[in-house]
Short mmCIF file of N, CA, C and O in Angstrom, two decimals:
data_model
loop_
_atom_site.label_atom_id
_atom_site.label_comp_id
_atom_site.label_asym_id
_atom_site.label_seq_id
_atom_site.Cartn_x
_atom_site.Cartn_y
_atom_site.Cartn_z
N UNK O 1 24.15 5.45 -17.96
CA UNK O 1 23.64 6.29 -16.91
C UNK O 1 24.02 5.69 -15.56
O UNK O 1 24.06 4.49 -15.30
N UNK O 2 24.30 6.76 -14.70
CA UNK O 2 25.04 6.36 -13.40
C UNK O 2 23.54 5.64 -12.35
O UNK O 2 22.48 6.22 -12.12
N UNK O 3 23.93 4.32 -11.89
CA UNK O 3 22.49 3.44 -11.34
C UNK O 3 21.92 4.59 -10.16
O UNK O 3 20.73 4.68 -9.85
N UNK O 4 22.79 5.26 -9.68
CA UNK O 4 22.05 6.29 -8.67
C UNK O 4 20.79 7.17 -9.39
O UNK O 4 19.67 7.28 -8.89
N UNK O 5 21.08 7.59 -10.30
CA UNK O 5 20.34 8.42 -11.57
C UNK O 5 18.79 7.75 -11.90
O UNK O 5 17.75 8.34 -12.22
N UNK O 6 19.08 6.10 -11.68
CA UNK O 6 17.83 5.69 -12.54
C UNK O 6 16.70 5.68 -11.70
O UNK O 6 17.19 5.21 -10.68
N UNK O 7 15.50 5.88 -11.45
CA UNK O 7 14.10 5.57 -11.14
C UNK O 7 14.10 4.31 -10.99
O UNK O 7 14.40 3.56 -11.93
N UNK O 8 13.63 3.68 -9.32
CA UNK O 8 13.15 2.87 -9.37
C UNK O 8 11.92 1.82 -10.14
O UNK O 8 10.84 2.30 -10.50
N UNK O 9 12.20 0.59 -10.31
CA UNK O 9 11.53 -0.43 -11.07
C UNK O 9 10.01 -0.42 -10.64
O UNK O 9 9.13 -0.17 -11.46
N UNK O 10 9.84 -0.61 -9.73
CA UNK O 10 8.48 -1.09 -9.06
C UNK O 10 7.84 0.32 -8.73
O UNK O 10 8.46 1.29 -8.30
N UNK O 11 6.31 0.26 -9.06
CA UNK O 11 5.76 1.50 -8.41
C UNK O 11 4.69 0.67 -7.68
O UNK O 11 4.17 -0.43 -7.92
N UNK O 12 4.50 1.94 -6.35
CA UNK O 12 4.26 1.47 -5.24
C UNK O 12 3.07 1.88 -4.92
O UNK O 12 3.36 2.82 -4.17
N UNK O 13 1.47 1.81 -4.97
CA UNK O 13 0.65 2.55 -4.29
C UNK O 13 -0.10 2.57 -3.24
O UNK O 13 -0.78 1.64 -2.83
N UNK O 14 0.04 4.06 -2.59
CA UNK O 14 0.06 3.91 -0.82
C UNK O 14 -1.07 4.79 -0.62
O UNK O 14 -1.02 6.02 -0.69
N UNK O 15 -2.36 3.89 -0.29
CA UNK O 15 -3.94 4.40 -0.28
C UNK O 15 -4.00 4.73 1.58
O UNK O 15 -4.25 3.93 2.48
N UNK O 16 -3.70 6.07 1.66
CA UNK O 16 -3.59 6.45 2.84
C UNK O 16 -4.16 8.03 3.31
O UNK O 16 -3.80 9.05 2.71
N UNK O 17 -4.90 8.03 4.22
CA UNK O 17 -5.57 9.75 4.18
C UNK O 17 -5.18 10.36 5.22
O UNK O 17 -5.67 11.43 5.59
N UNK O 18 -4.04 9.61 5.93
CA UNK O 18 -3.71 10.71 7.02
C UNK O 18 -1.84 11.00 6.44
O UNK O 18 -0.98 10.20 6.10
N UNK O 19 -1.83 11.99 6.52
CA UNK O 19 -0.80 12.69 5.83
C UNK O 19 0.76 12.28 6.29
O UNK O 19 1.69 11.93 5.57
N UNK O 20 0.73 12.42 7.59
CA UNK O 20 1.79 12.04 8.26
C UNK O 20 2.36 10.67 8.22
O UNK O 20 3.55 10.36 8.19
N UNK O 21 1.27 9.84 8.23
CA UNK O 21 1.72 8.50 7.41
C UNK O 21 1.97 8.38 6.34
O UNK O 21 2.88 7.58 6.12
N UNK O 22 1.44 8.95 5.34
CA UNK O 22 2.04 8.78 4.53
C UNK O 22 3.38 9.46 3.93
O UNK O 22 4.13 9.03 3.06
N UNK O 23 3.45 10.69 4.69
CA UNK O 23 5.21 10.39 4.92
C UNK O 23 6.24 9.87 5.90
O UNK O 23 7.46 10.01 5.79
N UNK O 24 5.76 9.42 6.61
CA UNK O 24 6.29 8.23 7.00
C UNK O 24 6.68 6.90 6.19
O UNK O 24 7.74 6.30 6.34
N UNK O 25 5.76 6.57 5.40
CA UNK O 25 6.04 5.41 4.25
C UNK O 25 6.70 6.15 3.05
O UNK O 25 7.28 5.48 2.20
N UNK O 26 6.65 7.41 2.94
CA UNK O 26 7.35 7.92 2.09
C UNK O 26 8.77 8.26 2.15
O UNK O 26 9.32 8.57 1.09
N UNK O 27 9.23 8.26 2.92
CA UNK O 27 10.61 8.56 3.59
C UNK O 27 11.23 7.19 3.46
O UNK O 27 12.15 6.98 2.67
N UNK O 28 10.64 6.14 4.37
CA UNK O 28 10.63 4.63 4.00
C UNK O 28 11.41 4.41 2.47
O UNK O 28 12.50 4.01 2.06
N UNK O 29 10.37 4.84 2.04
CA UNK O 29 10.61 3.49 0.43
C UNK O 29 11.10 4.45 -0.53
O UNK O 29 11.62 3.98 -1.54
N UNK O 30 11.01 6.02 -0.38
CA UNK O 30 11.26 6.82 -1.72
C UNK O 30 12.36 6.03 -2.52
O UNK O 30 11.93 5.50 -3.55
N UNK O 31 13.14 5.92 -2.36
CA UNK O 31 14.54 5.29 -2.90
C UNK O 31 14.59 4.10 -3.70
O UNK O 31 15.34 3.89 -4.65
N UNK O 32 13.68 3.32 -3.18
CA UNK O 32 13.39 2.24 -3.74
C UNK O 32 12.09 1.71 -4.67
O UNK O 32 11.96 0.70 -5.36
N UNK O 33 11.19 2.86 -4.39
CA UNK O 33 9.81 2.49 -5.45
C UNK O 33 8.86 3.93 -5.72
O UNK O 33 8.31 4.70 -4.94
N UNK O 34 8.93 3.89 -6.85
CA UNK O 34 7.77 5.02 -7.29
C UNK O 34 6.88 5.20 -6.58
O UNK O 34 6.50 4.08 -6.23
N UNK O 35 6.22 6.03 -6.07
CA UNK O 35 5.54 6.25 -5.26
C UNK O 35 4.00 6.62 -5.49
O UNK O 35 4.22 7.81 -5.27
N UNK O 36 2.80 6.60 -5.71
CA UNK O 36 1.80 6.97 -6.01
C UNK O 36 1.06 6.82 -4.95
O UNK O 36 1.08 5.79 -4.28
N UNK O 37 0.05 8.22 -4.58
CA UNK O 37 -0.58 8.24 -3.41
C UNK O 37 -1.95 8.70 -3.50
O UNK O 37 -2.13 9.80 -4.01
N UNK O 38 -3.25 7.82 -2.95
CA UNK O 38 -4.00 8.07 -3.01
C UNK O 38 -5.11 8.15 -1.75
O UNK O 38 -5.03 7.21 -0.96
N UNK O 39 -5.93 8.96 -1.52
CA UNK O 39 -6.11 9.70 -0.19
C UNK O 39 -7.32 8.86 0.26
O UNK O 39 -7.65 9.11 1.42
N UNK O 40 -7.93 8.10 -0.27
CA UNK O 40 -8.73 6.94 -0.05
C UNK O 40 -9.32 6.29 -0.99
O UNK O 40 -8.78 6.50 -2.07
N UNK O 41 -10.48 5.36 -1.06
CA UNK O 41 -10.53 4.07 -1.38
C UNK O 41 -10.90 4.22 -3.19
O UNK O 41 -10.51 3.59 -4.17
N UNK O 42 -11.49 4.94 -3.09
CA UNK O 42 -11.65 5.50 -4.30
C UNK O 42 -11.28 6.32 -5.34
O UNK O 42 -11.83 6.48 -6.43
N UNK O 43 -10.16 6.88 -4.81
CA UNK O 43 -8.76 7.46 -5.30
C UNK O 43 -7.97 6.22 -5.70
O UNK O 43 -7.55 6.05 -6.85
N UNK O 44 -7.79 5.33 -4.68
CA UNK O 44 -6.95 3.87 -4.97
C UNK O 44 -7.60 3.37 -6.10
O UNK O 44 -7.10 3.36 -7.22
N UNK O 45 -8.28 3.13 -5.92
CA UNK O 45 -9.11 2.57 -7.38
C UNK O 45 -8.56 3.14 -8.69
O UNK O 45 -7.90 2.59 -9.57
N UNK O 46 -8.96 4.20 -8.58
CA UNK O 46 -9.02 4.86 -9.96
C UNK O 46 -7.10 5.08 -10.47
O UNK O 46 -6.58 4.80 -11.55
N UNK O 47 -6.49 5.62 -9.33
CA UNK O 47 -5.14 5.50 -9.47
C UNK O 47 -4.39 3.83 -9.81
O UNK O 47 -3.27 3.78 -10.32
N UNK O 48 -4.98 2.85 -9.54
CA UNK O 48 -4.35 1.66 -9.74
C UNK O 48 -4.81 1.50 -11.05
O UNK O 48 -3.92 1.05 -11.77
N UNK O 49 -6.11 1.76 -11.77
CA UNK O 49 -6.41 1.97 -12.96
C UNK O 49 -5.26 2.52 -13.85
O UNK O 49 -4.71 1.79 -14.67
N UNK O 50 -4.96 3.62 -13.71
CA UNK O 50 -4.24 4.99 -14.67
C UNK O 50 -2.42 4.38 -14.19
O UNK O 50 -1.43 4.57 -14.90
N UNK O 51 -2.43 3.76 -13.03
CA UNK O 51 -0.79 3.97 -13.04
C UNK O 51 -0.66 1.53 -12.85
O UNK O 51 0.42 0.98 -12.62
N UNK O 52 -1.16 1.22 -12.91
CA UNK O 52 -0.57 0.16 -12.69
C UNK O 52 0.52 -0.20 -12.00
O UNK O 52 1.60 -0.51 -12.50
N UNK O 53 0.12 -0.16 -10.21
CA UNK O 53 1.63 -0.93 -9.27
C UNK O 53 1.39 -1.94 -9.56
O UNK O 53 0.44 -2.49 -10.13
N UNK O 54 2.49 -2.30 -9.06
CA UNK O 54 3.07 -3.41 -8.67
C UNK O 54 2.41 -3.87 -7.20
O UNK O 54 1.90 -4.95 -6.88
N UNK O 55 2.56 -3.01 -6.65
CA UNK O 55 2.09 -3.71 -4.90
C UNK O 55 1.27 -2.49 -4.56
O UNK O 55 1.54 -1.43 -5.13
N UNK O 56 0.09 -2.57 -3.49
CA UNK O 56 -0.13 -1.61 -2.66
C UNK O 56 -0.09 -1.55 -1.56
O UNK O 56 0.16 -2.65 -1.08
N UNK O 57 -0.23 -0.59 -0.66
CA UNK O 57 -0.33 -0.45 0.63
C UNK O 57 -1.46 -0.11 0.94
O UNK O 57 -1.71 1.00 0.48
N UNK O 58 -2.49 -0.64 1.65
CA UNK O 58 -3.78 -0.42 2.01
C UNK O 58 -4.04 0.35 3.15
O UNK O 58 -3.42 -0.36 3.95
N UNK O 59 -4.58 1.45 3.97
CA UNK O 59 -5.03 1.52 4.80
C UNK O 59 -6.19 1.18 4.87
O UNK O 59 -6.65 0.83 3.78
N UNK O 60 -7.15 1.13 6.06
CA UNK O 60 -8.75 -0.29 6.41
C UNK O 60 -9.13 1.37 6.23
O UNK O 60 -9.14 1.76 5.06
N UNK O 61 -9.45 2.41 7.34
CA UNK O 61 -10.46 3.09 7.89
C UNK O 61 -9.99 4.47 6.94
O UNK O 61 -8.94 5.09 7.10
N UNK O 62 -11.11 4.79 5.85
CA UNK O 62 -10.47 6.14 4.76
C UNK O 62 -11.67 6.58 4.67
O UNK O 62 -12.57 5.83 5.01
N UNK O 63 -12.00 7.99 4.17
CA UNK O 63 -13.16 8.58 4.07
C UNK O 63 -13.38 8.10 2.49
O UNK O 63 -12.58 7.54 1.74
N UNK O 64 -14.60 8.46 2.29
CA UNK O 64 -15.63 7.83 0.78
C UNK O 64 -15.56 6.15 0.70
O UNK O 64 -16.52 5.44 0.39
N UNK O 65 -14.63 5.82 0.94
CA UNK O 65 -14.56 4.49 0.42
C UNK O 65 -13.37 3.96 0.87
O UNK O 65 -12.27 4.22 0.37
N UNK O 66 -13.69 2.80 2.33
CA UNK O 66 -12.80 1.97 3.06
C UNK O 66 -11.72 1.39 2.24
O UNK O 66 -11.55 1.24 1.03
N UNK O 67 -11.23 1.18 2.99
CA UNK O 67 -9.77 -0.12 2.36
C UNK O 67 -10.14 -1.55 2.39
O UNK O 67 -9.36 -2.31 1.81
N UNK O 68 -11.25 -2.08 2.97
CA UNK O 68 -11.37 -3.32 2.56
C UNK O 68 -12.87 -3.44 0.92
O UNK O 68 -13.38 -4.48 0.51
N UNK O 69 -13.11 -2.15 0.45
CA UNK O 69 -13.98 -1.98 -0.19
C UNK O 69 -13.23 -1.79 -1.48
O UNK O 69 -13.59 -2.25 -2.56
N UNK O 70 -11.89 -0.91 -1.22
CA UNK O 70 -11.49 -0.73 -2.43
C UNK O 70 -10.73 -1.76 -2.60
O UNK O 70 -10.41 -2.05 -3.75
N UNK O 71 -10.18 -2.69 -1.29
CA UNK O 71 -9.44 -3.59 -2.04
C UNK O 71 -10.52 -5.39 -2.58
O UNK O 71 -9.94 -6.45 -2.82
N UNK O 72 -11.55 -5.27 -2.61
CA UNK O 72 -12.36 -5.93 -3.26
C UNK O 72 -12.70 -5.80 -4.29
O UNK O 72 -13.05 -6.76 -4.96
N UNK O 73 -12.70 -4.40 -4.80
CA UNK O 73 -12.63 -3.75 -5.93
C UNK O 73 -11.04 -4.25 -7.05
O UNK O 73 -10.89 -4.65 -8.20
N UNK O 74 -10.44 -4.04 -6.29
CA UNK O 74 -8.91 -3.85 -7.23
C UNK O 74 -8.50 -5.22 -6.94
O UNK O 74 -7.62 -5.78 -7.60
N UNK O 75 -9.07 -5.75 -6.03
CA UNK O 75 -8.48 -7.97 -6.22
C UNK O 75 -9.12 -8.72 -7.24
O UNK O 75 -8.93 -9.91 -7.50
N UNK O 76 -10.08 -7.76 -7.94
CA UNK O 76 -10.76 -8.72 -8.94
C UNK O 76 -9.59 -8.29 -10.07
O UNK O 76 -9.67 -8.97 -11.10
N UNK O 77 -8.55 -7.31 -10.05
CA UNK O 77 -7.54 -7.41 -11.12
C UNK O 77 -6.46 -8.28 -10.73
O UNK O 77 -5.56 -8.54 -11.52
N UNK O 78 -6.49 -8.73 -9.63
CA UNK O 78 -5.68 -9.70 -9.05
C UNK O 78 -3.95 -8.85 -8.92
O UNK O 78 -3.04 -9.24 -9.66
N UNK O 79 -3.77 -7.98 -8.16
CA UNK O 79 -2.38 -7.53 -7.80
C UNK O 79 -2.35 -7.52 -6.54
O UNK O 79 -3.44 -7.41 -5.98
N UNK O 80 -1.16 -7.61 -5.69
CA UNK O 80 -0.74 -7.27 -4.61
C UNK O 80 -1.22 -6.19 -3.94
O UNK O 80 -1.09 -5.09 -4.47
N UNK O 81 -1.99 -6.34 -2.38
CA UNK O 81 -2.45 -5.46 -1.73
C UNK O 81 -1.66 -5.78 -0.13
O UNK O 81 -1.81 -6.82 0.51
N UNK O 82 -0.93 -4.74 0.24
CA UNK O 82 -0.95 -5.19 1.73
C UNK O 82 -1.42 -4.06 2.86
O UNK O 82 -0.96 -2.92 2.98
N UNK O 83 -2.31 -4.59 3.54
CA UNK O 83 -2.98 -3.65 4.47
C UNK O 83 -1.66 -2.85 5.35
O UNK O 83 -0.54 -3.30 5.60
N UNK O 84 -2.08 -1.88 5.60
CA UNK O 84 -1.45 -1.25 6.49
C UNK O 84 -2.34 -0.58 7.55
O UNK O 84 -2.80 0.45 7.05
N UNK O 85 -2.68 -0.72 8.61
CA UNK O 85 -3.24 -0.50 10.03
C UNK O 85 -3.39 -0.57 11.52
O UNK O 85 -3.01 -1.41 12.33
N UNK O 86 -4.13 0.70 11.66
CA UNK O 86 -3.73 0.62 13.27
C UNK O 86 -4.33 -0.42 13.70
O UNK O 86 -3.77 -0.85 14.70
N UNK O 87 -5.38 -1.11 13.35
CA UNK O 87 -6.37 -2.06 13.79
C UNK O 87 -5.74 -3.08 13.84
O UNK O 87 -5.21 -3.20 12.74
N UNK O 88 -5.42 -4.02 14.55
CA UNK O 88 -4.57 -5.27 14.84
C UNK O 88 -4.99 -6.96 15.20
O UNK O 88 -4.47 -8.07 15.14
N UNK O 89 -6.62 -6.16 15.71
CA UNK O 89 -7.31 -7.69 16.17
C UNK O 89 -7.37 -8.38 14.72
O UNK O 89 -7.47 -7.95 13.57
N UNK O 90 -7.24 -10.01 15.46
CA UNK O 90 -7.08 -11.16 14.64
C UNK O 90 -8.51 -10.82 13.68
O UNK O 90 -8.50 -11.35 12.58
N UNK O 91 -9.74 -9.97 14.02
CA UNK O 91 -10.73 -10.09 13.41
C UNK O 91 -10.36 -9.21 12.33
O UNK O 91 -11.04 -9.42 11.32
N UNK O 92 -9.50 -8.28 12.21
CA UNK O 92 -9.15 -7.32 11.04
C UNK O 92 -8.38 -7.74 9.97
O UNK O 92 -8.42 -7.45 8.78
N UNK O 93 -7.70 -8.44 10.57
CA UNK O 93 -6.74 -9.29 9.93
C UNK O 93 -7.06 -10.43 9.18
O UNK O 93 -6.28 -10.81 8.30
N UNK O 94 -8.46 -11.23 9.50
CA UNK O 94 -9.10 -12.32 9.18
C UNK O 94 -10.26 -11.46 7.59
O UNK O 94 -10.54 -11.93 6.49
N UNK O 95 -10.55 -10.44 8.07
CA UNK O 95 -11.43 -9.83 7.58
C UNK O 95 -10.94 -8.80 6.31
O UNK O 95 -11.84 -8.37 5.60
N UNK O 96 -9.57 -8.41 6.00
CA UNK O 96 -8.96 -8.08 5.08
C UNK O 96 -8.39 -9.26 4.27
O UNK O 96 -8.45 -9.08 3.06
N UNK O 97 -7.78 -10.57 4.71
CA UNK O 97 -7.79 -11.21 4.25
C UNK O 97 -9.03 -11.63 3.59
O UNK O 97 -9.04 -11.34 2.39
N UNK O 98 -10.18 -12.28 4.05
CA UNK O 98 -11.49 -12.53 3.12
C UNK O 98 -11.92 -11.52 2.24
O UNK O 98 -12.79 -11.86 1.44
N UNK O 99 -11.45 -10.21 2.18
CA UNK O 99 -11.59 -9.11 1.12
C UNK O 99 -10.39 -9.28 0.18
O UNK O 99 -10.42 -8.42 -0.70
N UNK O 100 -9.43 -10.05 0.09
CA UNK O 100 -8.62 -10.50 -0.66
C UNK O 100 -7.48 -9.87 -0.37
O UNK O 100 -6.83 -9.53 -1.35
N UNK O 101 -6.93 -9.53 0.96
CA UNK O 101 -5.43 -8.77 0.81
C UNK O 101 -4.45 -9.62 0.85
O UNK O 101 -4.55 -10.60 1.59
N UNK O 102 -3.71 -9.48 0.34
CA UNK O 102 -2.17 -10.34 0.26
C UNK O 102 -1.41 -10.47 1.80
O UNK O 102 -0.80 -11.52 1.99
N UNK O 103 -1.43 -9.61 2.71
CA UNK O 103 -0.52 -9.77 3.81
C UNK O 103 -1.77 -8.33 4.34
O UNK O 103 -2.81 -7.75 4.01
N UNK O 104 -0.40 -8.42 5.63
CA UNK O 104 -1.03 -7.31 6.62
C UNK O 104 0.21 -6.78 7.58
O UNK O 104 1.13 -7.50 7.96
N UNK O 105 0.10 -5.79 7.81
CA UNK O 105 1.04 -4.78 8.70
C UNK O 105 0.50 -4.06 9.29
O UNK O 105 -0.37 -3.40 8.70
N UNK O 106 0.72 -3.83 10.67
CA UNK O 106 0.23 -2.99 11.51
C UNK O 106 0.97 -1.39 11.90
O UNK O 106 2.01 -0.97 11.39
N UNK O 107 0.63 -1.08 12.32
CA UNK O 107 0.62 0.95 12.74
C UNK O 107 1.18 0.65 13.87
O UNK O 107 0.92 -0.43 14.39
N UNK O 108 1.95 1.43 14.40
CA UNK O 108 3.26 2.12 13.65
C UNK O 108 4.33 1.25 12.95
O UNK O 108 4.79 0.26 13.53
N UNK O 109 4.73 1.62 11.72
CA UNK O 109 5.21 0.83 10.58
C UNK O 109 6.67 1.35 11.16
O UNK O 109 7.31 2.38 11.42
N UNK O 110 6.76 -0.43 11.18
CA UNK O 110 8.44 -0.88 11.22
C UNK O 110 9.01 -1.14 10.03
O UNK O 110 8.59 -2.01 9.28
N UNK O 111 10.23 -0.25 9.74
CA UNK O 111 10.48 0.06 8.22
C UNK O 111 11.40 -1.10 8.26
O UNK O 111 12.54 -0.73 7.94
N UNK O 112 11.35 -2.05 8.47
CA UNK O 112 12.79 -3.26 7.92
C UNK O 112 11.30 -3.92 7.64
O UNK O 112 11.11 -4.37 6.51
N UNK O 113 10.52 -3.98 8.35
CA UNK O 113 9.51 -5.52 8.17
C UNK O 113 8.43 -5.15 7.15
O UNK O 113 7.58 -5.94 6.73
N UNK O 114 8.58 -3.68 6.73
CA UNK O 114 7.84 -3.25 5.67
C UNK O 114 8.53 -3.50 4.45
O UNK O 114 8.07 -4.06 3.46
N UNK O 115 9.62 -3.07 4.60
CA UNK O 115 11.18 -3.25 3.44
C UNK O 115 10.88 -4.49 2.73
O UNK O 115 10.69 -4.71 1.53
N UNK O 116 10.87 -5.55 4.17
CA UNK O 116 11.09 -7.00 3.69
C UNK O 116 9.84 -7.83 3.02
O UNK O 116 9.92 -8.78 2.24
N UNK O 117 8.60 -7.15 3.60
CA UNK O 117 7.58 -8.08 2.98
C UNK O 117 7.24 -7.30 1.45
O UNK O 117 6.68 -8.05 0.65
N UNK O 118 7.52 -5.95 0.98
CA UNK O 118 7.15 -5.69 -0.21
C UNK O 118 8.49 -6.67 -1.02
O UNK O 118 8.23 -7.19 -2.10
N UNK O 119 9.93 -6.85 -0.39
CA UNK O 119 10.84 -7.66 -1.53
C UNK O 119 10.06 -8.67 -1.73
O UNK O 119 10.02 -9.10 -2.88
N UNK O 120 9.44 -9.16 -0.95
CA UNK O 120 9.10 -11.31 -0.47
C UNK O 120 8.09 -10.99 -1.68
O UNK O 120 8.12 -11.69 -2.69
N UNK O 121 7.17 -9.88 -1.53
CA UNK O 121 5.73 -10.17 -3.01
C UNK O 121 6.44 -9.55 -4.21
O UNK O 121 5.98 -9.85 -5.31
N UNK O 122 7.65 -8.62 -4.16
CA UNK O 122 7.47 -7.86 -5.81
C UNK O 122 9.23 -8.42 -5.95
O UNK O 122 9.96 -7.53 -6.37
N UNK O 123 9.85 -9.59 -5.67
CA UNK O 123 10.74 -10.12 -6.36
C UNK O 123 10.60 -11.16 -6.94
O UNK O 123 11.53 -11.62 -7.60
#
């Protein structure tokens, strides 16, 4: 089978409730990682359950259930979480980390430095 043909290796899930971002990250990475999308924190949950990524993308501020709630939830399975948010103070950043996130990226997403930190955790 021609390598253009095949489905990417890694699936990717991107816990995000505003739409436009998430095609924005979808445009990003289609090419390179399965994509699974869940509209907040409790969608993430249950979707990391049923599809097993590899990495996620977190947003902090989601309706039913935050991003630092669901990702306390889904670090006790121990996988890759990286925040993605507009929120930038060192206190958000300090404070997703102590909820167990792997890294952090800020809003508006620069697609090389997004590119590069999902290779650095899922190679």
């Amino acid at each position: 089978m021609d390598s253009q043909n095949t489905l990417p290796v890694n699936k990717l899930l991107v816990a995000e409730d505003n739409e436009s971002n998430f095609l924005l990250v979808m445009t990003i990475l289609k090419r390179d990682y399965q994509i699974i999308h869940a509209l907040d924190g409790l969608e993430a949950i249950q979707k990391y359950r049923q599809y097993s990524p590899d990495a996620i993308l977190m947003d902090l501020k989601m309706p039913n259930m935050d991003g630092l709630e669901a990702t306390r939830e889904i670090r006790k399975l121990n996988t890759c979480i990286i925040v993605v948010s507009a929120f930038a103070f060192d206190s958000d950043k300090q404070e997703a980390s102590a909820a167990g996130c792997t890294d952090y990226l800020t809003k508006p997403i620069d697609a090389r430095l997004l590119k590069e930190t999902l290779k650095k955790y899922l190679s």
